[in-house]
Tab-separated table of C-alpha atoms and ligand atoms in Angstrom:
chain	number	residue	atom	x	y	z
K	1	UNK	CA	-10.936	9.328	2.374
K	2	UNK	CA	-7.761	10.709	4.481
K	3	UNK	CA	-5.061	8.415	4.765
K	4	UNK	CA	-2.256	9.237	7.721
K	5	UNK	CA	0.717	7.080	7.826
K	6	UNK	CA	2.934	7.182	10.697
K	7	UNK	CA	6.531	6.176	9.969
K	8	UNK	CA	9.959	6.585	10.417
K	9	UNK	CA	10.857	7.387	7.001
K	10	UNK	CA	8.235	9.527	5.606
K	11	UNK	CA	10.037	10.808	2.429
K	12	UNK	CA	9.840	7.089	1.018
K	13	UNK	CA	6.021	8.139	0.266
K	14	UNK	CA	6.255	11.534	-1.229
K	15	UNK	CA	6.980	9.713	-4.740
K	16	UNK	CA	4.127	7.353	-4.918
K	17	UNK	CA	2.113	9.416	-2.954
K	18	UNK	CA	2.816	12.214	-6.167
K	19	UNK	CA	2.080	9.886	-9.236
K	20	UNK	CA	-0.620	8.576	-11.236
K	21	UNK	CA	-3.638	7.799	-9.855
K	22	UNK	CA	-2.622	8.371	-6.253
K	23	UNK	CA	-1.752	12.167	-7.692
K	24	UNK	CA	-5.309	11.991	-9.615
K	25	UNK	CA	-7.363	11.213	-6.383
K	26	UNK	CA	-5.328	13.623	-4.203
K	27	UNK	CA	-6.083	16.552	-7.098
K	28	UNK	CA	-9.766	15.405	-6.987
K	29	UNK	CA	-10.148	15.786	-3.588
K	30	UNK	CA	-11.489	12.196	-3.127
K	31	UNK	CA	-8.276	11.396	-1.510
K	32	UNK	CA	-6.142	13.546	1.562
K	33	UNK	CA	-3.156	12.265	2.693
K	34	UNK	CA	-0.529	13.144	5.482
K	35	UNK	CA	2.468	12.062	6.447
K	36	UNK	CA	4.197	12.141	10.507
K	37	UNK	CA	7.418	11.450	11.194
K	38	UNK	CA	7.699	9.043	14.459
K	39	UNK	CA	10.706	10.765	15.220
K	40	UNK	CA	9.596	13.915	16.015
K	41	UNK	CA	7.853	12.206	19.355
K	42	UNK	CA	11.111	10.718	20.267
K	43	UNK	CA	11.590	12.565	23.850
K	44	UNK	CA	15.385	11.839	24.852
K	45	UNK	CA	18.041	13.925	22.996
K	46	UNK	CA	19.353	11.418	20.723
K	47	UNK	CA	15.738	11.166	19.186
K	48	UNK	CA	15.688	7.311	20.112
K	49	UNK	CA	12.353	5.879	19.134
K	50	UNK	CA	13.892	1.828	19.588
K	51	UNK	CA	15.546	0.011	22.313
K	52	UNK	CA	16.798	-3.338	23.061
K	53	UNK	CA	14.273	-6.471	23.848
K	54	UNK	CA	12.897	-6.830	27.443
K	55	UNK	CA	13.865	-10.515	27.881
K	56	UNK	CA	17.017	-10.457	25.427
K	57	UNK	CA	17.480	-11.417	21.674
K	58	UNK	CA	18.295	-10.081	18.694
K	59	UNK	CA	17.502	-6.830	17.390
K	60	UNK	CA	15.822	-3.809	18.101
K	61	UNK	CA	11.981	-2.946	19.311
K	62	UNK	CA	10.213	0.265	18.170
K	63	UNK	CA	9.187	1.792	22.022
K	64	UNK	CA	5.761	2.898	22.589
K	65	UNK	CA	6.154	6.594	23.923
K	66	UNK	CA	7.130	7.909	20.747
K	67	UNK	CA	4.632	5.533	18.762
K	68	UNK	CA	1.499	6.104	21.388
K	69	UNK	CA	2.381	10.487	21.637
K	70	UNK	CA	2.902	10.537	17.405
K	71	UNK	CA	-0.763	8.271	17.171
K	72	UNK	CA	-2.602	10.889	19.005
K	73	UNK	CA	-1.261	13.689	17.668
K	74	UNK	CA	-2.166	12.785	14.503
K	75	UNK	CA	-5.804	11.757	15.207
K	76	UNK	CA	-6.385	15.033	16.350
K	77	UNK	CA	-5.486	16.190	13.132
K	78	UNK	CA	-8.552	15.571	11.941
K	79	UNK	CA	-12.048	15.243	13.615
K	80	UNK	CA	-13.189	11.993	11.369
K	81	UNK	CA	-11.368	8.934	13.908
K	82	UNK	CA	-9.239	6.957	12.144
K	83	UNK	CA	-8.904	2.981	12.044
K	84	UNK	CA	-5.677	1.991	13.233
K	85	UNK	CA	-3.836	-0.387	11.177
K	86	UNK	CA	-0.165	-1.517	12.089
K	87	UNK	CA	2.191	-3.221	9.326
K	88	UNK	CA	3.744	-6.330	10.473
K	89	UNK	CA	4.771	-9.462	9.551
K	90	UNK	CA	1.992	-11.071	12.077
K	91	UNK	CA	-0.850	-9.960	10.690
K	92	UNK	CA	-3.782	-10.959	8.318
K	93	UNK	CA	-2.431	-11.201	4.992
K	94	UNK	CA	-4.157	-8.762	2.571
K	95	UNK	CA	-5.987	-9.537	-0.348
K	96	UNK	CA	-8.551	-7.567	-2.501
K	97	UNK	CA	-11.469	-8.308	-0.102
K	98	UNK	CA	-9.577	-6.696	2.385
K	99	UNK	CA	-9.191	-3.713	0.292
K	100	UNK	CA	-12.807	-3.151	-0.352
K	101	UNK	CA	-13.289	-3.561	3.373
K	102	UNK	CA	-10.976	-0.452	3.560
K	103	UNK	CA	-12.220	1.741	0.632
K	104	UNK	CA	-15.405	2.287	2.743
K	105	UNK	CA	-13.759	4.118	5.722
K	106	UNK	CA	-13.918	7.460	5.767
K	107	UNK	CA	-10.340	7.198	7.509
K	108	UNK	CA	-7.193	5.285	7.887
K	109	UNK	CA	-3.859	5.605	10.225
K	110	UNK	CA	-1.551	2.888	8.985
K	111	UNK	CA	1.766	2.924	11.008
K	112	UNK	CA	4.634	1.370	9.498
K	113	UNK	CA	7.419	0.383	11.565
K	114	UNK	CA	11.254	-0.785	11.252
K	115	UNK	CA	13.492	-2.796	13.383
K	116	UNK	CA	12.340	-6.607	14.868
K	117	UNK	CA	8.820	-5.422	15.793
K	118	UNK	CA	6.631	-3.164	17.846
K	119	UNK	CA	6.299	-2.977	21.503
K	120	UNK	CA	3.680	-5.210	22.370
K	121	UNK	CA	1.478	-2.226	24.223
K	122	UNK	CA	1.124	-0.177	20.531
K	123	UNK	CA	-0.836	-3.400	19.188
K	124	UNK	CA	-3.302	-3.923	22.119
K	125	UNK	CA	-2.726	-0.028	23.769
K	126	UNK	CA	-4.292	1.317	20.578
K	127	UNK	CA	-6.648	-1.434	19.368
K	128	UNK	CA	-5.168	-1.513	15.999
K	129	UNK	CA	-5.532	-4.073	13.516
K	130	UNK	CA	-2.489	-5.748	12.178
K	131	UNK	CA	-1.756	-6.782	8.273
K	132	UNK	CA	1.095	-8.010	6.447
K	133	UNK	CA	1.137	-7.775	2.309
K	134	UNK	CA	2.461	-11.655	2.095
K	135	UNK	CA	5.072	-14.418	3.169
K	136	UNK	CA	7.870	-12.759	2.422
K	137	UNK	CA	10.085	-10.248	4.963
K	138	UNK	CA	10.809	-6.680	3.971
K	139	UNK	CA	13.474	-4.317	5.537
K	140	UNK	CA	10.056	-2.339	7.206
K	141	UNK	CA	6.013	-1.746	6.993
K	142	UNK	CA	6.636	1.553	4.587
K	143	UNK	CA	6.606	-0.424	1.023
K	144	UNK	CA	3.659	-2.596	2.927
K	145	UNK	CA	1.594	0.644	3.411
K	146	UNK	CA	2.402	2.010	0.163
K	147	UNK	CA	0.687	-1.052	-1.334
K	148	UNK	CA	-2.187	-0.562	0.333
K	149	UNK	CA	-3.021	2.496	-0.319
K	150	UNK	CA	-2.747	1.954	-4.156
K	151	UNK	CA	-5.158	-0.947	-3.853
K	152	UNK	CA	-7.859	0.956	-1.743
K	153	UNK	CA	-7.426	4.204	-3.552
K	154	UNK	CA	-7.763	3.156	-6.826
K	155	UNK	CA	-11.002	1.807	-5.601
K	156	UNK	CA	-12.274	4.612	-4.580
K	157	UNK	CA	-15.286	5.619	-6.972
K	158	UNK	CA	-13.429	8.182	-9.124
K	159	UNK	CA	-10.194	7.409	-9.112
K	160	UNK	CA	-9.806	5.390	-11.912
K	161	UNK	CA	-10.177	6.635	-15.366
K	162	UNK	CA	-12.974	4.088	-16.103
K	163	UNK	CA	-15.145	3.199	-13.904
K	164	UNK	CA	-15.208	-0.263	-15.360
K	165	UNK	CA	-11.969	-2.023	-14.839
K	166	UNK	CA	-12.515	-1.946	-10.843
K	167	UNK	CA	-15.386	-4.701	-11.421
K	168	UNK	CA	-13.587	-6.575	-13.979
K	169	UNK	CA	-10.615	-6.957	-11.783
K	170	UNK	CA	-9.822	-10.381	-11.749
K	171	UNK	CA	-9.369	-11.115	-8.433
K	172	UNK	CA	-12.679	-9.501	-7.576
K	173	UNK	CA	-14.319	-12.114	-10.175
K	174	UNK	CA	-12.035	-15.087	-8.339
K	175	UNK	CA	-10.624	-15.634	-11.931
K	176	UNK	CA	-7.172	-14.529	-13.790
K	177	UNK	CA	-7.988	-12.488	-16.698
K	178	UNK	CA	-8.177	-13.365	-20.437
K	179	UNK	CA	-5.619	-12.269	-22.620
K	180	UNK	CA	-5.202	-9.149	-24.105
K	181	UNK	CA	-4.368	-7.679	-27.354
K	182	UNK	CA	-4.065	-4.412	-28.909
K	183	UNK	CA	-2.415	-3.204	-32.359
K	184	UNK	CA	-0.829	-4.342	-34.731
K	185	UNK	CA	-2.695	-7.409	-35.484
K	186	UNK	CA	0.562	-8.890	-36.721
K	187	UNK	CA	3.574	-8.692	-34.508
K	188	UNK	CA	6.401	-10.544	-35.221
K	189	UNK	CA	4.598	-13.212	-36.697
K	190	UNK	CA	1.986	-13.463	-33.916
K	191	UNK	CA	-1.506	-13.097	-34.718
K	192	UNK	CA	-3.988	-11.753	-32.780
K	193	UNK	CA	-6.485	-14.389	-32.528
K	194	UNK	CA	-9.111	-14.091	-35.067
K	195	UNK	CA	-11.943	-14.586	-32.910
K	196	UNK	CA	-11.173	-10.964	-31.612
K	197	UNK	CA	-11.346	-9.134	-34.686
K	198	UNK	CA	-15.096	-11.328	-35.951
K	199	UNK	CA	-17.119	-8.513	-34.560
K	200	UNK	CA	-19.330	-11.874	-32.967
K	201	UNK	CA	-19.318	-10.082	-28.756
K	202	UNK	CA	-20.767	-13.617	-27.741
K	203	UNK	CA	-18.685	-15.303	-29.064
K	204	UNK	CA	-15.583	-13.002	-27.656
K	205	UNK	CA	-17.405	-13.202	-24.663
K	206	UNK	CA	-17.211	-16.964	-24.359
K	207	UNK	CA	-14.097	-17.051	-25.586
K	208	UNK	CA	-12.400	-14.797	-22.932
K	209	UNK	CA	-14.755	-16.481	-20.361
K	210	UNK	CA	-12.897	-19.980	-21.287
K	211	UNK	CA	-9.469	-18.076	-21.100
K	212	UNK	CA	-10.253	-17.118	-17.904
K	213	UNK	CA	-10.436	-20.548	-16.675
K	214	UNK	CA	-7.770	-22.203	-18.169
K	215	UNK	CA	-5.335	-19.702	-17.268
K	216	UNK	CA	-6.609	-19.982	-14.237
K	217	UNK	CA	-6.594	-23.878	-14.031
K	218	UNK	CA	-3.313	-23.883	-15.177
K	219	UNK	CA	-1.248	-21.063	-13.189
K	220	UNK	CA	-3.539	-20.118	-10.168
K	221	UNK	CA	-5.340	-23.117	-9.570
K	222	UNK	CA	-5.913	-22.682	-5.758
K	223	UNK	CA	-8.150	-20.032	-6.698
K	224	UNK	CA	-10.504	-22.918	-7.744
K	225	UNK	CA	-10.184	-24.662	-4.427
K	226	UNK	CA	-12.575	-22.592	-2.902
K	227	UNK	CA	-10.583	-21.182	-0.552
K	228	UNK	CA	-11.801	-24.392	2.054
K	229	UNK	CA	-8.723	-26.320	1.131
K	230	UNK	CA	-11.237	-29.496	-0.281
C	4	9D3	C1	13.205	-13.044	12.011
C	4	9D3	C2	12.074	-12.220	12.479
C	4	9D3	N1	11.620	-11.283	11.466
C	4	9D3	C3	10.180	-11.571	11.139
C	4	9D3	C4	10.011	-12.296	9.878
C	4	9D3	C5	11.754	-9.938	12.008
C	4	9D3	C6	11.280	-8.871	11.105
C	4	9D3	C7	11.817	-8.709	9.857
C	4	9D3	C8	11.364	-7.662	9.035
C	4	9D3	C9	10.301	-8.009	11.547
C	4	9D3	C10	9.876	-6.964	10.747
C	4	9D3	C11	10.418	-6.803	9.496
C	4	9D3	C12	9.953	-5.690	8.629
C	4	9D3	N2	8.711	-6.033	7.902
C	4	9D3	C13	7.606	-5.356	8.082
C	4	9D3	O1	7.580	-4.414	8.861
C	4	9D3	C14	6.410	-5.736	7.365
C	4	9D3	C15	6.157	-6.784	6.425
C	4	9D3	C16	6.994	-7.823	5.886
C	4	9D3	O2	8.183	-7.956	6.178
C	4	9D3	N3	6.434	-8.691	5.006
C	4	9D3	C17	5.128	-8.615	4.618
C	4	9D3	N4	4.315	-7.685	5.099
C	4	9D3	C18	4.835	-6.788	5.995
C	4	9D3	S1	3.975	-5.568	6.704
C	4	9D3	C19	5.262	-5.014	7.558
């Protein structure tokens, strides 16, 4: 996959973008990633790339020549078309399905904005898709794209060390996960429940199974509602 992010502060990705597995899947080759500086298509000598509302109001509104002119030179990067996705508040929240939907491209342009909002005309102009990470406001889309890619790319077949883990993610099963316990089987006083050390992998099974659900029950229970609200 190849992963362009448009932004206005591109060295806020070079660290994430160099660690772990993002740094694993880059190395591999399963992932390519570039960043463009919005900036650079500013065309008035102050390198302006916001202005003031049409209409009045607070704040300031990213313009669309420098958006639009840095969009298609980066799609020309690279002959594979990429699906436009802008950050913003507005849009579909994001949630695992949404990241599988994403693993399968074979290309991505997120563009990550600052100020109040986008010009209207980027949104419709280039057909993108808008999503937001949750109810909550950031100071800009940059963290917002930074999430995403970690979710899609560690799904990406590959990427993970264990090949495994993607499927048992929990929110992928609709279900929190059981806990979990490593060395030393006494810590502190606290045992490691003795279930996990019988050797009996039904049993464990059913017994993580049923820790599934209560956690679940108990701290997440609107992922039992079905997602229907009844
Ligand atoms: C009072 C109006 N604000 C909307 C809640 C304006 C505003 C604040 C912050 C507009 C944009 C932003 C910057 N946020 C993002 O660009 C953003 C975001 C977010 O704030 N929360 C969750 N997901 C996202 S994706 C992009």
């Amino acid at each position: 996959m190849r992963i362009d992010v448009l932004t206005l502060f591109p060295q806020m990705f070079e660290s994430p973008l160099s660690c772990s597995i993002l740094k694993r899947a880059q190395d591999n080759g399963l992932l390519e990633t570039a960043l463009t500086d919005i900036r650079d298509f500013s065309t008035d000598s102050y390198n302006k790339v916001d202005d003031k509302p049409y209409g009045g109001g607070p704040g300031m509104v990213m313009m669309p020549g420098p958006v639009f002119d840095c969009f298609e030179h980066v799609q020309k990067l690279s002959p594979e078309e990429g699906r436009p996705i802008l950050l913003t508040p507005q849009g579909q929240q994001f949630d695992q399905a949404k990241a599988l939907e994403l693993a399968a491209e074979k290309r991505l342009i997120l563009i990550a904005g600052k100020y109040e909002g986008f010009d209207e005309r980027i949104r419709t102009g280039l057909g993108a898709e808008q999503i937001s990470i949750g109810d909550y406001v950031l100071s800009g889309g940059e963290l917002a794209a930074m999430v995403i890619i970690d979710a899609v790319v560690r799904l990406l077949a590959g990427a993970l060390g264990d090949e495994d883990s993607a499927k048992d993610d929990s929110f992928s099963e609709g279900l929190l996960e059981y806990p979990h316990y490593t060395r030393p089987e006494v810590f502190r006083g606290m045992k490691v429940p003795e279930i996990l050390l019988s050797g009996d992998h039904a049993k464990i099974a059913e017994w993580r199974r049923h820790k599934s659900l209560e956690r679940t029950k108990k701290w997440r229970p609107d992922l039992l509602r079905n997602g229907d609200s009844t």
